[in-house]
Amino acid sequence: MLSYRIDNGGYIQLKTENYPDGTMKIDLVPSDASASVDIRWHYENELEQIQLYYIVSNLKERFPKAEFTLFMPYLPNARMDRVYADMEVFTLKYFCRFINSMGFDRVTVLDVHSSVGAALIDRVVNLSPKDYILKAMEEAGFSFDDDYLFFPDEGSMKRYSSMFTAKHVGFGIKKRDWSTGKILGLEVEGDDPAGRNIFIIDDICAYGGTVYYSAQKLKELGCGDISVFFSHCEDSIAKGKLFDCGMIKNIYTTDSICTLPDNSILKKLKLD
């Protein structure tokens, strides 16, 4: 979803429709800008990418002296941060090149999946998710003294462990079938989780397989309630096992890309 704000006004959502040939008709509310144009993009699909280009081009023609900023909390193509064969297209590199072509004065992202993505964007600000994680911990009733902080893999441990000081910490080591890449299970390293409530932190969730196997092992080891935070949660989580497995009490995420309604398990935190 795309919206924009002229100077200090409220955000205005795009008004779009299609001509008979399928091309877009876009209307922007007339206004005057002397200082700034702020664009917000909560990514839903790649069609919005061309919409972004059209509206930024138009607004830059209208307001050539204004400062232009983009708030894009989820970085599309973030997982495609390297290629292993000539046949693979380095989509992240080309997407970032596209964003750079519009000449934003600042591009703000949230907890970008790879440092490669942040490095490829000009004038980028990579926001820490710490405040949102703390809010989720508070809502879940997490105790830094009594409960257990868990990172589902070594990557999430490196990313988040320095943000928090908990007395009881662990992380997962995935067991894979390297011929298929499929996760077969997970081992827990660190403190004993028996009898303790768990709070899991990770950056992106698609179907939730890693957290599912984490929860399965933690339950085998005798843990209590399990709550989870994802900085970004794709709607595909509903097709995975986390909602129905009976092991997860709460799933917290931001509204960066998740458009699912809140339910008894899923709770979305609104980005500022």
PDB file of N, CA and C in Angstrom, residues 17-18 84 87 99 110 146 201 218 231 239 251:
ATOM      1  N   GLU A  17      -7.035   3.455 -10.699  1.00  0.00           N
ATOM      2  CA  GLU A  17      -7.929   2.585 -11.458  1.00  0.00           C
ATOM      3  C   GLU A  17      -7.224   2.254 -12.763  1.00  0.00           C
ATOM      4  N   ASN A  18      -7.828   1.400 -13.556  1.00  0.00           N
ATOM      5  CA  ASN A  18      -7.190   0.979 -14.800  1.00  0.00           C
ATOM      6  C   ASN A  18      -7.982   1.449 -16.013  1.00  0.00           C
ATOM      7  N   TYR A  84      24.328 -17.591  -6.792  1.00  0.00           N
ATOM      8  CA  TYR A  84      25.255 -18.716  -6.776  1.00  0.00           C
ATOM      9  C   TYR A  84      25.538 -19.271  -8.170  1.00  0.00           C
ATOM     10  N   MET A  87      22.708 -18.243 -13.951  1.00  0.00           N
ATOM     11  CA  MET A  87      21.308 -18.210 -14.352  1.00  0.00           C
ATOM     12  C   MET A  87      20.435 -17.432 -13.360  1.00  0.00           C
ATOM     13  N   ILE A  99      15.311   1.939  -6.759  1.00  0.00           N
ATOM     14  CA  ILE A  99      15.011   2.909  -5.697  1.00  0.00           C
ATOM     15  C   ILE A  99      15.976   4.091  -5.765  1.00  0.00           C
ATOM     16  N   LEU A 110      13.214  -1.039   8.009  1.00  0.00           N
ATOM     17  CA  LEU A 110      13.181  -1.607   9.360  1.00  0.00           C
ATOM     18  C   LEU A 110      13.842  -2.974   9.361  1.00  0.00           C
ATOM     19  N   ASP A 146      13.243 -14.461  34.792  1.00  0.00           N
ATOM     20  CA  ASP A 146      12.686 -15.802  34.954  1.00  0.00           C
ATOM     21  C   ASP A 146      12.424 -16.540  33.651  1.00  0.00           C
ATOM     22  N   ILE A 201      12.692 -14.671  18.890  1.00  0.00           N
ATOM     23  CA  ILE A 201      12.853 -13.481  18.043  1.00  0.00           C
ATOM     24  C   ILE A 201      13.456 -13.886  16.702  1.00  0.00           C
ATOM     25  N   LEU A 218      11.583 -27.254  21.951  1.00  0.00           N
ATOM     26  CA  LEU A 218      11.473 -26.615  23.256  1.00  0.00           C
ATOM     27  C   LEU A 218      10.394 -27.274  24.105  1.00  0.00           C
ATOM     28  N   SER A 231       9.958  -9.333  12.935  1.00  0.00           N
ATOM     29  CA  SER A 231       9.919  -7.953  12.442  1.00  0.00           C
ATOM     30  C   SER A 231       8.989  -7.833  11.244  1.00  0.00           C
ATOM     31  N   LYS A 239      -0.605 -20.302   5.928  1.00  0.00           N
ATOM     32  CA  LYS A 239      -0.544 -21.595   5.244  1.00  0.00           C
ATOM     33  C   LYS A 239       0.413 -22.559   5.934  1.00  0.00           C
ATOM     34  N   ILE A 251       1.890 -14.626  18.597  1.00  0.00           N
ATOM     35  CA  ILE A 251       2.801 -14.228  17.531  1.00  0.00           C
ATOM     36  C   ILE A 251       2.651 -12.725  17.349  1.00  0.00           C
TER      37      ILE A 251
END
